[in-house]
GROMACS .gro file of N, CA and C in nm:
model
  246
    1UNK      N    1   0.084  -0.119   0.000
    1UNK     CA    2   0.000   0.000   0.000
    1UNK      C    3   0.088   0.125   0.000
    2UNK      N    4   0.190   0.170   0.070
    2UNK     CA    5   0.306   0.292   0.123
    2UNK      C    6   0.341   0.237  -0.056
    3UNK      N    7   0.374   0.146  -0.140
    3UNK     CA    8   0.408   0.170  -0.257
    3UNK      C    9   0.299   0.232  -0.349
    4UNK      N   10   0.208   0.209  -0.352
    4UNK     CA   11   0.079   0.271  -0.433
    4UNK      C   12   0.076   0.398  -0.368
    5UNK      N   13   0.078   0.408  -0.292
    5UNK     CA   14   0.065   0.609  -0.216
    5UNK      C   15   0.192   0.662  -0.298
    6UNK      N   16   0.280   0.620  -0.323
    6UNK     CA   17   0.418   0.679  -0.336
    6UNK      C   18   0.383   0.684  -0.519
    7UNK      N   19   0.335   0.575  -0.566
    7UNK     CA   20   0.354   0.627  -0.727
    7UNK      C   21   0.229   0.710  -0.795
    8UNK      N   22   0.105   0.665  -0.659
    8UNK     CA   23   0.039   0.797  -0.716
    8UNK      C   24   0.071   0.937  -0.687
    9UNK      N   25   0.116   0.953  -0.597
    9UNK     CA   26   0.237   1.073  -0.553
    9UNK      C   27   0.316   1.158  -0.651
   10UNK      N   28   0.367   1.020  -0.746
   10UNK     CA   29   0.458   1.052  -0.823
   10UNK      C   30   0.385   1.049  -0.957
   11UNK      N   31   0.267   1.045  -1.028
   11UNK     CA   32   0.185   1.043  -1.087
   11UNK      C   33   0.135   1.211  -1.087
   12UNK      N   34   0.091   1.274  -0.960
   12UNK     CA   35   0.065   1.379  -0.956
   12UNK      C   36   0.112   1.453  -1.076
   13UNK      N   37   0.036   1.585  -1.159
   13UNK     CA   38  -0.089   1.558  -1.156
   13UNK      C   39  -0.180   1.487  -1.217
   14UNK      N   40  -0.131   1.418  -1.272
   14UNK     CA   41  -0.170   1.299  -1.357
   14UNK      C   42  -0.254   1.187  -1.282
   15UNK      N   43  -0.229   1.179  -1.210
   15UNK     CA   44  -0.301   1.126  -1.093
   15UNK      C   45  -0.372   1.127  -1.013
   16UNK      N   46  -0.485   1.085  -0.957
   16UNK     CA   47  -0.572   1.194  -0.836
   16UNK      C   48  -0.535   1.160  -0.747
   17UNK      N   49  -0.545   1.282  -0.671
   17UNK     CA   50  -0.535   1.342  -0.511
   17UNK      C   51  -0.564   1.230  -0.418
   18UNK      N   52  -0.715   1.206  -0.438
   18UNK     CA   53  -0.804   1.167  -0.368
   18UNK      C   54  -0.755   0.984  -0.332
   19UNK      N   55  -0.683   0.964  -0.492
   19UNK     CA   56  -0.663   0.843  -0.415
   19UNK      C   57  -0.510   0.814  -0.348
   20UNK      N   58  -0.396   0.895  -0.396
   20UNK     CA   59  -0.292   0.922  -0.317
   20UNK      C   60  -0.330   0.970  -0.172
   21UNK      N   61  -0.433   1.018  -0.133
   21UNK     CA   62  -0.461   1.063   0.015
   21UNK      C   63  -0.512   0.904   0.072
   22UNK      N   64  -0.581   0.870   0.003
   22UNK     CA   65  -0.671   0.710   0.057
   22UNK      C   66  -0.564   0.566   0.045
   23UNK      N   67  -0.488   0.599  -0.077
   23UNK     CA   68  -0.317   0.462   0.012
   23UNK      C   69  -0.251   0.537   0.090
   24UNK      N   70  -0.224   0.653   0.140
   24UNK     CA   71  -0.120   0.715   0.225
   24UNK      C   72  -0.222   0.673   0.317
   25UNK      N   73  -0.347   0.701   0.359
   25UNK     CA   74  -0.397   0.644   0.491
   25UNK      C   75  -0.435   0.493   0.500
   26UNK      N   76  -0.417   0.480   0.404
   26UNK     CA   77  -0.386   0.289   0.482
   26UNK      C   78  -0.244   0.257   0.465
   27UNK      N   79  -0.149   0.316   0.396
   27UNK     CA   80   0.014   0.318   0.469
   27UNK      C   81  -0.021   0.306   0.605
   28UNK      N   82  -0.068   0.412   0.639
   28UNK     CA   83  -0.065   0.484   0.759
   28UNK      C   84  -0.113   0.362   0.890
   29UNK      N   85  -0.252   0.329   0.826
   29UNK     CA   86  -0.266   0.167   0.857
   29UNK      C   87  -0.211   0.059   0.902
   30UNK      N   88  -0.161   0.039   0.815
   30UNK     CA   89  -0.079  -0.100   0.754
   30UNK      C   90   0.049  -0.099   0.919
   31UNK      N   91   0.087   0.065   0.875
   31UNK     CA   92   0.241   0.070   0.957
   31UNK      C   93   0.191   0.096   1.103
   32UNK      N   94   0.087   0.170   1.160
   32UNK     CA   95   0.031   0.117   1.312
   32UNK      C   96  -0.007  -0.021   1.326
   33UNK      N   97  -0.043  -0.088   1.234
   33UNK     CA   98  -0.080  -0.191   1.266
   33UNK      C   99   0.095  -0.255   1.322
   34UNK      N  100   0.167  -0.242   1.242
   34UNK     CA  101   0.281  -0.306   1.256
   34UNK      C  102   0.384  -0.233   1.337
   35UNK      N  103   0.284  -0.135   1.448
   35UNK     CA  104   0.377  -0.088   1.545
   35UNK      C  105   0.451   0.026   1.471
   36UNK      N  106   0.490   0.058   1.343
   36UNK     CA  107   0.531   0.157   1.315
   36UNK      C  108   0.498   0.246   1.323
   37UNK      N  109   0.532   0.322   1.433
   37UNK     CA  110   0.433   0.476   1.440
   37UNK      C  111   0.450   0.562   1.376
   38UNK      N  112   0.665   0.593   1.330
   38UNK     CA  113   0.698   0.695   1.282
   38UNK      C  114   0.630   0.694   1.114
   39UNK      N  115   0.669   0.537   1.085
   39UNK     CA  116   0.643   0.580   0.929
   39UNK      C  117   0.459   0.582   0.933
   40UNK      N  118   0.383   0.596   1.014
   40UNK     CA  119   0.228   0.627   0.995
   40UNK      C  120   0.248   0.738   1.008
   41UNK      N  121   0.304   0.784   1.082
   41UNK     CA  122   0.298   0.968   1.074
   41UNK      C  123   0.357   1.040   0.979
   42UNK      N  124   0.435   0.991   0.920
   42UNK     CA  125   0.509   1.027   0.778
   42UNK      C  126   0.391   1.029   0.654
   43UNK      N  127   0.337   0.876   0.700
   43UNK     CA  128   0.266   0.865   0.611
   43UNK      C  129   0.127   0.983   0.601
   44UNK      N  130   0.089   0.988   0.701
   44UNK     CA  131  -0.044   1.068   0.739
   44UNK      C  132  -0.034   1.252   0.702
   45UNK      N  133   0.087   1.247   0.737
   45UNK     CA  134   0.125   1.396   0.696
   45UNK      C  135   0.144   1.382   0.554
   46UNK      N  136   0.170   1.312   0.473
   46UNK     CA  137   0.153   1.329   0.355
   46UNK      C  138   0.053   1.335   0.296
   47UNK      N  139  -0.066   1.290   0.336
   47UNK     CA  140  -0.219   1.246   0.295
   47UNK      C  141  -0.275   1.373   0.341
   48UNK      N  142  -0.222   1.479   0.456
   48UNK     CA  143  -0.259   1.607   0.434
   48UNK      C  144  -0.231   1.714   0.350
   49UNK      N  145  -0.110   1.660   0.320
   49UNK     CA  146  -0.038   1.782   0.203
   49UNK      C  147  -0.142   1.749   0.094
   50UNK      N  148  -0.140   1.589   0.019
   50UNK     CA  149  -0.215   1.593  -0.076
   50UNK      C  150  -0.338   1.648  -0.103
   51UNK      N  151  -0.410   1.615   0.006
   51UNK     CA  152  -0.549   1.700   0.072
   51UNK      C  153  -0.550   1.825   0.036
   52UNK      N  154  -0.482   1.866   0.083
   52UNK     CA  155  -0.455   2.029   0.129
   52UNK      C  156  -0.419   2.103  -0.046
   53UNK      N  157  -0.368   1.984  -0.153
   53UNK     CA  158  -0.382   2.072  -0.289
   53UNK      C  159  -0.487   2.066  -0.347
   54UNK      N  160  -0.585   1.993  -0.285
   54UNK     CA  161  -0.726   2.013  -0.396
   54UNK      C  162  -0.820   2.033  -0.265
   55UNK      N  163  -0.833   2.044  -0.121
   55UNK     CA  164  -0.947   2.078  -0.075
   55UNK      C  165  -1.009   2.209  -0.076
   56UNK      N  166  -1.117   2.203  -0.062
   56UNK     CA  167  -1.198   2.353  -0.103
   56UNK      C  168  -1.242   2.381   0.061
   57UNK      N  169  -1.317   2.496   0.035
   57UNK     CA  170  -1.354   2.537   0.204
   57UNK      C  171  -1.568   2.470   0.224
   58UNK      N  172  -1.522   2.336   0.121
   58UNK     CA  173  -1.650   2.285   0.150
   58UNK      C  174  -1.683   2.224   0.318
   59UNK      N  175  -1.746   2.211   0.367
   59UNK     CA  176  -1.747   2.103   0.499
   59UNK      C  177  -1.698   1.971   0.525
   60UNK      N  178  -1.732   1.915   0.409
   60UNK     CA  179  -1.625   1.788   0.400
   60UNK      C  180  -1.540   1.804   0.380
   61UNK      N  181  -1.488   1.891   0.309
   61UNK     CA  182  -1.340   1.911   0.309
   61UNK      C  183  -1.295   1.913   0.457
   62UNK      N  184  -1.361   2.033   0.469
   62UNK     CA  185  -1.253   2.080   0.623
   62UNK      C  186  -1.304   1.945   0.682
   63UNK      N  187  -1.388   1.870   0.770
   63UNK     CA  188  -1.424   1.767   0.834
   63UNK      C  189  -1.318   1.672   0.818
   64UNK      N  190  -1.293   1.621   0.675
   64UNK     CA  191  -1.143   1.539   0.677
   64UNK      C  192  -1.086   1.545   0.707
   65UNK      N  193  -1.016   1.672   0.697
   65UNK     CA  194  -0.858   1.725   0.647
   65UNK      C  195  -0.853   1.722   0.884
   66UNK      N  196  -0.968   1.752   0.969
   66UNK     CA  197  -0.965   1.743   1.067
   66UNK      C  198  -0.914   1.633   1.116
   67UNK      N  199  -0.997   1.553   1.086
   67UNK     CA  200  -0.961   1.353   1.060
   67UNK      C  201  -0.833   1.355   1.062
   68UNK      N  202  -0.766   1.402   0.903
   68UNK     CA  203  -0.660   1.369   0.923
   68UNK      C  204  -0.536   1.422   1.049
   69UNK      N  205  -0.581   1.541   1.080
   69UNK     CA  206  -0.503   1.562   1.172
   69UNK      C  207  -0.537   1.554   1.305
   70UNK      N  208  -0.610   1.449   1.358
   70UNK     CA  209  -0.646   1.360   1.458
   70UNK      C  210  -0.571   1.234   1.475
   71UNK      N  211  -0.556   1.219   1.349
   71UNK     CA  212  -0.500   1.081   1.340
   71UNK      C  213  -0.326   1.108   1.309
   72UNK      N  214  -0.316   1.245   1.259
   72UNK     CA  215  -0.186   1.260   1.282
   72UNK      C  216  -0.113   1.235   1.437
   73UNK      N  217  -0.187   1.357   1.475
   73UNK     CA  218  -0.142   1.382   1.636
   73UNK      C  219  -0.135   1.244   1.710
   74UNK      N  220  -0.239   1.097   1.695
   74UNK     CA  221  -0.272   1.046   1.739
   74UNK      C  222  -0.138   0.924   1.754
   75UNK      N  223  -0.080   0.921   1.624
   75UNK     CA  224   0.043   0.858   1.532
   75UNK      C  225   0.146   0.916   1.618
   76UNK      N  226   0.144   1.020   1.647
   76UNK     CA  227   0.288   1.103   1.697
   76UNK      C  228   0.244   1.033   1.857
   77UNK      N  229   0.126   1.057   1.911
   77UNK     CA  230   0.129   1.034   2.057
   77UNK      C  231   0.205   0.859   2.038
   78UNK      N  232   0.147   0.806   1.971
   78UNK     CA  233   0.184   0.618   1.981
   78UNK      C  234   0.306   0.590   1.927
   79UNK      N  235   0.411   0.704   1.881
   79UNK     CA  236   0.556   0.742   1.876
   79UNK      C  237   0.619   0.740   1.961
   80UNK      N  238   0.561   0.814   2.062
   80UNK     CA  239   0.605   0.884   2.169
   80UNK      C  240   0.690   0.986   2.128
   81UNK      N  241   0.614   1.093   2.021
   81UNK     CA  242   0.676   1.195   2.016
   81UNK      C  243   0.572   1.347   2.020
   82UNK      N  244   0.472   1.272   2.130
   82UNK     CA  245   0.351   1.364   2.142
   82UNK      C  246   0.337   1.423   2.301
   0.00000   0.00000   0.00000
């Protein structure tokens, strides 16, 4: 999955956003699951940047982009760098 986030990444803009944001959060997944906290938070902060080039000031937008940085902070606390 952290490989599919990375070549739609690299796809940009050729690529959509939407689904480079949706494998960076199951990177993000994948690597809490496996105890990796740092690379979920790596991962998660990237799934905001992507976010953050196409969200609008719709409600869902912002509502996500919140998400995501819930689950950022949340990644850093299970780091222990929170």
């Amino acid at each position: 999955i952290a490989a599919l986030a990375h070549h739609f990444a690299e796809a940009l803009p050729v690529g959509t956003h939407a689904a480079a944001v949706e494998f960076a959060v199951q990177a993000a997944d994948e690597a809490i699951h496996a105890c990796a906290y740092d690379d979920a938070v790596r991962h998660l902060e990237q799934a905001v940047r992507w976010h953050d080039d196409v969200a609008t000031s719709a409600p869902a937008d912002v509502e996500y982009r919140c998400e995501l940085q819930l689950r950022v902070a949340d990644a850093y606390r299970q780091a222990g760098r929170l």
